Coordinates of C-alpha atoms and ligand atoms in Angstrom, one line a residue:
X1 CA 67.6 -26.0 18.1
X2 CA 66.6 -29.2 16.5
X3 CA 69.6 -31.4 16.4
X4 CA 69.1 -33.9 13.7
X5 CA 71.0 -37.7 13.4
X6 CA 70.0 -39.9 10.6
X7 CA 69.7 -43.5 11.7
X8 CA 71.1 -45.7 9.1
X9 CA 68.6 -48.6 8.5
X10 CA 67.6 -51.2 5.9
X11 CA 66.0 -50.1 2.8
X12 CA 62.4 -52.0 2.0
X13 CA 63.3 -52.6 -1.0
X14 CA 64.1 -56.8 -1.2
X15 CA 67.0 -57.8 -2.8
X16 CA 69.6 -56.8 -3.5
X17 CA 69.2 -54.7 -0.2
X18 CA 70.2 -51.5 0.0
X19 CA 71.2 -49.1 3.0
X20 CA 69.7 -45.6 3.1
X21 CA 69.1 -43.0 5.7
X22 CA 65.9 -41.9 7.5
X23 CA 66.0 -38.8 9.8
X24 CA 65.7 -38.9 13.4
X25 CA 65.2 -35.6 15.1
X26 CA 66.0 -35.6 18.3
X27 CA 64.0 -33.2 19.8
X28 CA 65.7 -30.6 22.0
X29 CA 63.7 -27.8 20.5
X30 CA 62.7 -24.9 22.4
X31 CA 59.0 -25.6 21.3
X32 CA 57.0 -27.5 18.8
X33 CA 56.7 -25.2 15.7
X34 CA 53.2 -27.3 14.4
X35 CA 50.6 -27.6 16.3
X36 CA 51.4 -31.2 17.3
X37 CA 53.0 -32.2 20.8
X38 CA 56.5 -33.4 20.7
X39 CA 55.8 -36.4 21.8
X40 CA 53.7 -37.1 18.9
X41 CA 56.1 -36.8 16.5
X42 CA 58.4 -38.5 18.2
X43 CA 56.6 -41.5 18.0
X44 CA 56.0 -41.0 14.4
X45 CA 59.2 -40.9 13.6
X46 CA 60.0 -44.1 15.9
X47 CA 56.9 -45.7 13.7
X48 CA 59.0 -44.5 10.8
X49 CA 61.8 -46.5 11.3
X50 CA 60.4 -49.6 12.9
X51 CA 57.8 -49.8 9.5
X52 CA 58.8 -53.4 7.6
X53 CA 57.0 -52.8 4.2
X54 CA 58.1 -50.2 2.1
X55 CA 56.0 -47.1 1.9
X56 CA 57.2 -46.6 -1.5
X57 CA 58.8 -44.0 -3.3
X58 CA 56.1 -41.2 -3.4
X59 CA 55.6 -41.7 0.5
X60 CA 59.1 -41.8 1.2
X61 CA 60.0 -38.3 -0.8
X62 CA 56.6 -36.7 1.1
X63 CA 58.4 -37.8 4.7
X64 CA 61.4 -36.3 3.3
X65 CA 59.5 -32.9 2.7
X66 CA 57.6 -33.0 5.8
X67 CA 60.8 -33.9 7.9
X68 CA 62.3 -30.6 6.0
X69 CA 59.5 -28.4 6.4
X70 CA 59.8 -29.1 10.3
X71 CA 63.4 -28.8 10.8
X72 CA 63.2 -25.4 8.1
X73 CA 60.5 -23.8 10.7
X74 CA 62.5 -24.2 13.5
X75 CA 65.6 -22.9 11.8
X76 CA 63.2 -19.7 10.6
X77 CA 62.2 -19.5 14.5
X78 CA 65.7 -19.6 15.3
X79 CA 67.5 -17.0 13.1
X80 CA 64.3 -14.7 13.7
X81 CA 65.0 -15.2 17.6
X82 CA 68.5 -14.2 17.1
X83 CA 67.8 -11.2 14.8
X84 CA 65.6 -9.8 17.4
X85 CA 67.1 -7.8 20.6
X86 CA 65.3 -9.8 23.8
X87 CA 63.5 -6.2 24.2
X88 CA 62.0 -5.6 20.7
X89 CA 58.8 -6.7 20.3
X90 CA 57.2 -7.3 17.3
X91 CA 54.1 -5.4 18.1
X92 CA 56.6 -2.6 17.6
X93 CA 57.4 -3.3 14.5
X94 CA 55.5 -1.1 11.6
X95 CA 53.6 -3.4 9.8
X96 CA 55.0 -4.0 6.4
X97 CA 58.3 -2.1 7.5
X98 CA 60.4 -4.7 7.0
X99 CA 59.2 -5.9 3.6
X100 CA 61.7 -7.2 0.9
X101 CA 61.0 -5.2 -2.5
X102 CA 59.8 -6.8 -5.3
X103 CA 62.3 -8.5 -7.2
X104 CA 64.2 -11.8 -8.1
X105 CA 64.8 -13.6 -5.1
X106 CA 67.0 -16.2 -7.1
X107 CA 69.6 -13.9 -9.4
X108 CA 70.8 -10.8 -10.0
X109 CA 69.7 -9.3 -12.9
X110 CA 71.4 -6.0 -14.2
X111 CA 71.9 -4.0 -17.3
X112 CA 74.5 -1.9 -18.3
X113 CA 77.0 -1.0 -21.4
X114 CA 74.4 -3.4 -23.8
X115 CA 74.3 -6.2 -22.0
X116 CA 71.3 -7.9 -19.5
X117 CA 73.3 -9.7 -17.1
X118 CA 71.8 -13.1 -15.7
X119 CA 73.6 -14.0 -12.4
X120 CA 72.3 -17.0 -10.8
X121 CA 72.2 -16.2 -7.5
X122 CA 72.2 -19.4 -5.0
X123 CA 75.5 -19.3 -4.2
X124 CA 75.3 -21.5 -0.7
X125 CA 73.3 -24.3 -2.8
X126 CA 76.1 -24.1 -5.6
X127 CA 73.6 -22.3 -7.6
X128 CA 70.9 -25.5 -7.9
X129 CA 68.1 -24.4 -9.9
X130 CA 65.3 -24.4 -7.6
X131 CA 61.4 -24.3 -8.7
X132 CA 61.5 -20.6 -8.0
X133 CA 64.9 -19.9 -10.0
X134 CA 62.8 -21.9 -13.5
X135 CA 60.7 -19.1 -13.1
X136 CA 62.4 -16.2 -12.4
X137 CA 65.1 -16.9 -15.6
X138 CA 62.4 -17.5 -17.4
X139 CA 60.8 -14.1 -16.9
X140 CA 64.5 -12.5 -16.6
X141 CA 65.1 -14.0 -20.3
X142 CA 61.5 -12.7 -21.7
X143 CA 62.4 -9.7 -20.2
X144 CA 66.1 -9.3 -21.9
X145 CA 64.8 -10.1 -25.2
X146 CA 62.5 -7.1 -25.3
X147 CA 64.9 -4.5 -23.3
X148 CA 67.4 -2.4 -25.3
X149 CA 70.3 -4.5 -24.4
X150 CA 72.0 -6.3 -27.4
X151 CA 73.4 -8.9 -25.9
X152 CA 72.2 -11.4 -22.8
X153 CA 74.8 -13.0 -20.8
X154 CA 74.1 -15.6 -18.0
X155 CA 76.2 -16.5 -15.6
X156 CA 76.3 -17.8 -11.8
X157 CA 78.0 -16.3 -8.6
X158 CA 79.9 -17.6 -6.2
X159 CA 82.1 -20.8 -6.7
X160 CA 79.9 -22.9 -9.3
X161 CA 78.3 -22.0 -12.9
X162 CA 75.7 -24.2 -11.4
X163 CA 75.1 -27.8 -9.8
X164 CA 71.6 -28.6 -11.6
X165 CA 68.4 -29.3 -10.8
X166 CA 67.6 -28.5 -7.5
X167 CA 66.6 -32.3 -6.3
X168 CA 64.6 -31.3 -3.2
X169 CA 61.9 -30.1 -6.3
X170 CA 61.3 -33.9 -6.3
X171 CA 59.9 -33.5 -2.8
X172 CA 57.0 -31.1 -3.7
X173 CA 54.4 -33.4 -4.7
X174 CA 51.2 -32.1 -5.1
X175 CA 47.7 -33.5 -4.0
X176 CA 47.2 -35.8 -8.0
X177 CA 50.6 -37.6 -6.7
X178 CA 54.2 -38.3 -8.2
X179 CA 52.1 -39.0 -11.6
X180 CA 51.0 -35.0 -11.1
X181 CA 54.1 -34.2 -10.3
X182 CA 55.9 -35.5 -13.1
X183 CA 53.3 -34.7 -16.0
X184 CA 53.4 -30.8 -14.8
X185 CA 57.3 -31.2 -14.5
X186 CA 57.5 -31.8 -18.0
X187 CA 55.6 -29.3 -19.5
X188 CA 57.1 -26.8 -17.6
X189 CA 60.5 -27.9 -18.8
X190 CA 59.4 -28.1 -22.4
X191 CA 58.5 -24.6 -22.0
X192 CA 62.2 -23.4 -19.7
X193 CA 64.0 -24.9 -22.4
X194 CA 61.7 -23.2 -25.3
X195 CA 62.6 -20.1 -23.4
X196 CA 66.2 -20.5 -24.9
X197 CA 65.6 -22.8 -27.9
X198 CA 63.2 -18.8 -29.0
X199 CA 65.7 -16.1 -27.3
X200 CA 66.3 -13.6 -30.3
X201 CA 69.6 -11.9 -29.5
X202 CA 72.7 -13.2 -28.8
X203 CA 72.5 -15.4 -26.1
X204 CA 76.4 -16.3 -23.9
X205 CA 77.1 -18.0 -21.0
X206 CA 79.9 -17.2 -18.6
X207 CA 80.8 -20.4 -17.1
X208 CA 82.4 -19.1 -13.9
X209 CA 83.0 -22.4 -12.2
X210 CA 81.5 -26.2 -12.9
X211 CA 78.5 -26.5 -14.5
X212 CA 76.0 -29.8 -13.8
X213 CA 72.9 -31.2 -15.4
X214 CA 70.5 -28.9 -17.2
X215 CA 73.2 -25.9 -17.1
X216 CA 75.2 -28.2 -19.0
X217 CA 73.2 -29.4 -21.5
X218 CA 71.3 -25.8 -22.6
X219 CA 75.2 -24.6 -23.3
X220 CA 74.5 -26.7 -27.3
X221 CA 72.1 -23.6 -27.6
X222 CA 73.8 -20.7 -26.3
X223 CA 75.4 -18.9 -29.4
X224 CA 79.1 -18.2 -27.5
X225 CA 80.4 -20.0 -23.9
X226 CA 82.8 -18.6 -22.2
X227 CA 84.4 -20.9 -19.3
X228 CA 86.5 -20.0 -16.5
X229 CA 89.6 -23.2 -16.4
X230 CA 88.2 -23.8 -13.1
X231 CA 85.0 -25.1 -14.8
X232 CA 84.1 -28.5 -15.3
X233 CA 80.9 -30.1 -17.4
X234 CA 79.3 -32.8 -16.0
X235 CA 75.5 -34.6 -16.6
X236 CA 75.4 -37.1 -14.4
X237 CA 71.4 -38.6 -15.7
X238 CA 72.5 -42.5 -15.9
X239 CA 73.8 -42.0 -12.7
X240 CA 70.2 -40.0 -11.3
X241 CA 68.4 -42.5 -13.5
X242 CA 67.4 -40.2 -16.2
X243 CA 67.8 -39.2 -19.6
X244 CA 68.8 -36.1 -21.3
X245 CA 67.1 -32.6 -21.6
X246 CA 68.1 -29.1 -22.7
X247 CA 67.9 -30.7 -26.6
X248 CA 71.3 -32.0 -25.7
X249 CA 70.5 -35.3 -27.2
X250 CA 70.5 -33.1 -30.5
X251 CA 73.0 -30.8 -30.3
X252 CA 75.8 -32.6 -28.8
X253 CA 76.2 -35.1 -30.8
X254 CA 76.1 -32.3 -33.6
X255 CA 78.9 -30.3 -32.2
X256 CA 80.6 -33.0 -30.8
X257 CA 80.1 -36.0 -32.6
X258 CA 78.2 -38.9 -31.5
X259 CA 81.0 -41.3 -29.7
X260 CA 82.1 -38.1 -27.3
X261 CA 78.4 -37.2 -26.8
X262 CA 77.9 -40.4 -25.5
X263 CA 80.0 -40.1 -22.9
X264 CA 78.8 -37.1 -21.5
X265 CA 75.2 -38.0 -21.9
X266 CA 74.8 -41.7 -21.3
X267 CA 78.2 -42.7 -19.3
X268 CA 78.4 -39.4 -17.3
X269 CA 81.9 -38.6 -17.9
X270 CA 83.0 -35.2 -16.8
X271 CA 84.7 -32.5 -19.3
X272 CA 87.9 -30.0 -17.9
X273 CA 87.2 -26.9 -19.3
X274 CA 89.9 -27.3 -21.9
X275 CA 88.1 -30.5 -23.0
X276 CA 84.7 -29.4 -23.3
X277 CA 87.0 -26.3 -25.6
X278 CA 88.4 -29.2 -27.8
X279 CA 85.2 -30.8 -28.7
X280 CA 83.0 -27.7 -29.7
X281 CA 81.3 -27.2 -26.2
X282 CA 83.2 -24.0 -25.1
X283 CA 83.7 -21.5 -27.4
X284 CA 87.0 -20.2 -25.3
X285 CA 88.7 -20.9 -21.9
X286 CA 89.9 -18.7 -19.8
X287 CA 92.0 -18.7 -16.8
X288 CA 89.7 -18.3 -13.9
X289 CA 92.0 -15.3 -12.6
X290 CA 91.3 -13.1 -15.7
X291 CA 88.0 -14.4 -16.8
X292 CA 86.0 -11.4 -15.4
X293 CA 88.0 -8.8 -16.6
X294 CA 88.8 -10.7 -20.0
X295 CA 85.3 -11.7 -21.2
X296 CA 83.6 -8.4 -19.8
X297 CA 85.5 -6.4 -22.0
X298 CA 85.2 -8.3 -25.0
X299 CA 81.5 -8.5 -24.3
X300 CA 81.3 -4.7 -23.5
X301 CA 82.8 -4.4 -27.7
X302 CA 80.2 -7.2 -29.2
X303 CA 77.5 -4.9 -27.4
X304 CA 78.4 -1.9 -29.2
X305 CA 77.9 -3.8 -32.5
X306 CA 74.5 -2.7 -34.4
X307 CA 72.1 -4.9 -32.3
X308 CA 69.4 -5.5 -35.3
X309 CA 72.1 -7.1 -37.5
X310 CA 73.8 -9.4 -34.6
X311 CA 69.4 -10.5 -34.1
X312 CA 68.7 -11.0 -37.9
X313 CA 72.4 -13.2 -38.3
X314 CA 71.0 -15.0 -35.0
X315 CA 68.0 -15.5 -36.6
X316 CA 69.0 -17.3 -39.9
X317 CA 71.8 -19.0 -38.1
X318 CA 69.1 -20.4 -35.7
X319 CA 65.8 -20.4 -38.1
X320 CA 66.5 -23.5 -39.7
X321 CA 66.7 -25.2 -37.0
X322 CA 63.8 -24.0 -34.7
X323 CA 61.4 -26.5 -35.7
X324 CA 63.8 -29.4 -35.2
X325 CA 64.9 -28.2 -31.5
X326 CA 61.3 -27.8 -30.5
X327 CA 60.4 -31.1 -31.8
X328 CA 63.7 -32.4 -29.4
X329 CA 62.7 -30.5 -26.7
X330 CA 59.5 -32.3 -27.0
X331 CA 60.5 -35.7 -27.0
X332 CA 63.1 -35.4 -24.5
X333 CA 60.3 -33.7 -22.1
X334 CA 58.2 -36.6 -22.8
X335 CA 60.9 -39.2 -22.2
X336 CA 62.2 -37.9 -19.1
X337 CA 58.7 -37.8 -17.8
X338 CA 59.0 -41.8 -17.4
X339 CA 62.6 -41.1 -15.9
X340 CA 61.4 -39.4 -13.3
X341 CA 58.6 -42.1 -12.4
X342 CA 61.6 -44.8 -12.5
X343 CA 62.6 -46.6 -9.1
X344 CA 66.2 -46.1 -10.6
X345 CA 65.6 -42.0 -10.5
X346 CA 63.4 -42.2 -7.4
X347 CA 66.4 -44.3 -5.6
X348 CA 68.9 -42.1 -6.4
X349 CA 67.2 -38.8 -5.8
X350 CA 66.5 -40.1 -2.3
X351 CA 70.1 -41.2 -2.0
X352 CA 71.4 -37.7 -2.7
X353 CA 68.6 -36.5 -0.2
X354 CA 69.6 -38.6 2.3
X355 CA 73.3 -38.2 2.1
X356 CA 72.2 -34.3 2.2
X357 CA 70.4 -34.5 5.7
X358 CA 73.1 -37.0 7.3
X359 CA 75.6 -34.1 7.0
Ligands
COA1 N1 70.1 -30.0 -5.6 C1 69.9 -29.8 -4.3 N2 70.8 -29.3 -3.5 C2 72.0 -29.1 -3.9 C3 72.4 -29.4 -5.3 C4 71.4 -29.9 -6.1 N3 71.6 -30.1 -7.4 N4 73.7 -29.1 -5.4 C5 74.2 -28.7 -4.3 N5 73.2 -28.7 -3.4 C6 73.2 -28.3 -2.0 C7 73.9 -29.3 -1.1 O1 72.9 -30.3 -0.7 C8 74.3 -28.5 0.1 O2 73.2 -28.1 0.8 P1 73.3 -28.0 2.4 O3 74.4 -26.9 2.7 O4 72.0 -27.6 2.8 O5 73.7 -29.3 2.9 C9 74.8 -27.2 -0.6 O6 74.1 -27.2 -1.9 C10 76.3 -27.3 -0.9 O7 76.6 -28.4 -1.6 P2 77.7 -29.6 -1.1 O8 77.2 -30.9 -1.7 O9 77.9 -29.4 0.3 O10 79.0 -29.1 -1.9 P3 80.2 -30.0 -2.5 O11 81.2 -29.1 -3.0 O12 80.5 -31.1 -1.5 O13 79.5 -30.7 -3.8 C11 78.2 -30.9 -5.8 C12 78.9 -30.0 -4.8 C13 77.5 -30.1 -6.8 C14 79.2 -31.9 -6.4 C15 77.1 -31.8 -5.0 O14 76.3 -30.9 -4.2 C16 76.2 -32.6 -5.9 O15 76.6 -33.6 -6.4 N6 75.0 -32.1 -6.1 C17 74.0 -32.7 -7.0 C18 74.3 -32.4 -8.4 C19 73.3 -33.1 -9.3 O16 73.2 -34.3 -9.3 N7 72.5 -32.3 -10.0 C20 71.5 -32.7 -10.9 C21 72.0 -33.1 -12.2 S1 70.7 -33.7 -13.3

């Protein structure tokens, strides 16, 4: 097993200078997973640290994947070895026999008494919202809107609502570079949070725990939100370097006036549940004992209500404001495109990155 340290050196950057972490493997694996010798990457990571001009930003986050997807193999190696008796070879194994049907691989998504149940389902990563998870809600929430449920409810499992973006999406730069990365970014966003801005039936989030960045922000267009008192609301962009999305820079200061938005959305500040209750946010708190059993069975009687007219009242409620959310989305989409270019997000994306692998 690869046992990993992370050297603490000096950052490139000039003044004023800042300390981050590189990763050292030290390599006591079993075997090289790649097809390189050990040695060689040894040295490359001794050539790493020894380097005296920054690489810059883009280079440094593509280190950071590689080092991942090198340390990830050998773990995959690992676990496999460990699953498998010393006497069972896999030439015994049927081919295919082991396959996972198909499915989410993020959530859990279920239906039952009138409701499509959304669970985001990353519980070890406190539910960070991963490439793969954008997608799969995406389809989970096309799908909802045209089953027989009347109600959709998302939700997340395990101790958090959700912690955010996933930041190690940062790392998967493709071949047109961070420029690439950050135009396609944005479109796809702009389409996630269409996704919700569109959703025809009742939309309500169960805020089982604390809630970060985007699952924070797309609460101002859920149409209930029910939070657990163990929840917390928190959208940390100053402090990641960017700016807000979800059409939060919209709606919050419409539900919660513009000196309280601020603090959420520029200075960062994080809600208690009962706060986030006081200014418009959260529609009810519960204590975090009861909250299953409370909100299911409310929910379980607001399902039974005729679905059409719950859809049409959504609809005129929403209507009027479609085209103005869209034309926020938009905007915010194109705005946090140049965020995510910044030094000041790239910095602090790496920082969190960093602090991640030192653990
Ligand atoms: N992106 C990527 N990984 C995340 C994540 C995120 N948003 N949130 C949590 N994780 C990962 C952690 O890196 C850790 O992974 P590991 O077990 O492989 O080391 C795992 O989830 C558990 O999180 P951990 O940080 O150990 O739990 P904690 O209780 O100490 O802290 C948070 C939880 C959410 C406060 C902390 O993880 C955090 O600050 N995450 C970043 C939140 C964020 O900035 N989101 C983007 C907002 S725009």
């Amino acid at each position: 097993m690869a046992k990993v340290a992370w050297r603490l050196g000096r950052c490139w950057c000039s003044s004023p200078p800042q300390v981050i972490g590189f990763p050292v493997v030290q390599l006591h694996m079993s075997r090289t997973a790649m097809g390189i010798g050990q040695k060689d990457f040894e040295n490359a990571m001794n050539q790493v640290k020894l380097l005296k001009k920054d690489p810059g930003n883009e280079v440094k986050l593509k280190l950071y994947a590689l080092y991942k997807q090198e340390t990830a193999r050998q773990n995959y190696v690992d676990l496999v070895s460990s699953l498998s008796p010393p006497s069972e070879s896999s030439s015994q194994v049927e081919p295919g026999a082991y396959r996972k049907p198909p499915g989410y691989e993020t959530l859990v998504v279920t239906s039952e008494d009138g409701i499509t149940k959304i669970m985001l389902n990353r519980p070890t990563k406190k539910n960070a919202i991963s490439s793969q998870m954008y997608q799969e809600i995406m389809l989970a929430l096309k799908a909802a809107s045209k089953d027989d449920s009347a109600i959709t409810v998302l939700t997340g499992n395990g101790d958090y609502y959700s912690s955010g973006n996933d930041l190690s999406n940062f790392t998967d730069i493709p071949s047109g570079g961070v420029e690439e990365k950050a135009k396609n970014s944005a479109l796809f966003l702009r389409d996630f949070v269409g996704c919700f801005i569109d959703f025809p039936k009742p939309l309500i989030a169960v805020v089982n725990g604390p809630a970060v960045g985007i699952s924070v922000t797309l609460l101002g267009l859920f149409d209930a939100v029910y939070a657990s008192d163990r929840a917390t609301f928190h959208t940390p962009f100053s402090h990641l370097g960017q700016s807000p999305e979800g059409c939060s820079s919209y709606t919050f200061p419409k539900i919660m006036g513009s000196a309280k938005a601020t603090e959420m959305l520029i200075f960062g500040k994080k809600l208690t549940a009962g706060e986030a209750c006081a200014q418009g946010l959260v529609t009810e708190v519960f204590p975090d004992s009861t909250l299953q059993k409370e909100v299911w069975t409310r929910l379980k009687t607001y399902a039974k209500l005729p679905p059409n007219a719950m859809r049409v009242s959504k609809e005129i409620i929403r209507n009027t404001e479609k085209e103005k959310l869209h034309a926020v989305n938009a905007e915010e989409c194109r705005v946090i495109q140049g965020r995510w270019l910044s030094d000041e997000c790239m910095n602090a994306v790496m920082n969190f990155l960093s602090k991640k692998a030192k653990l």
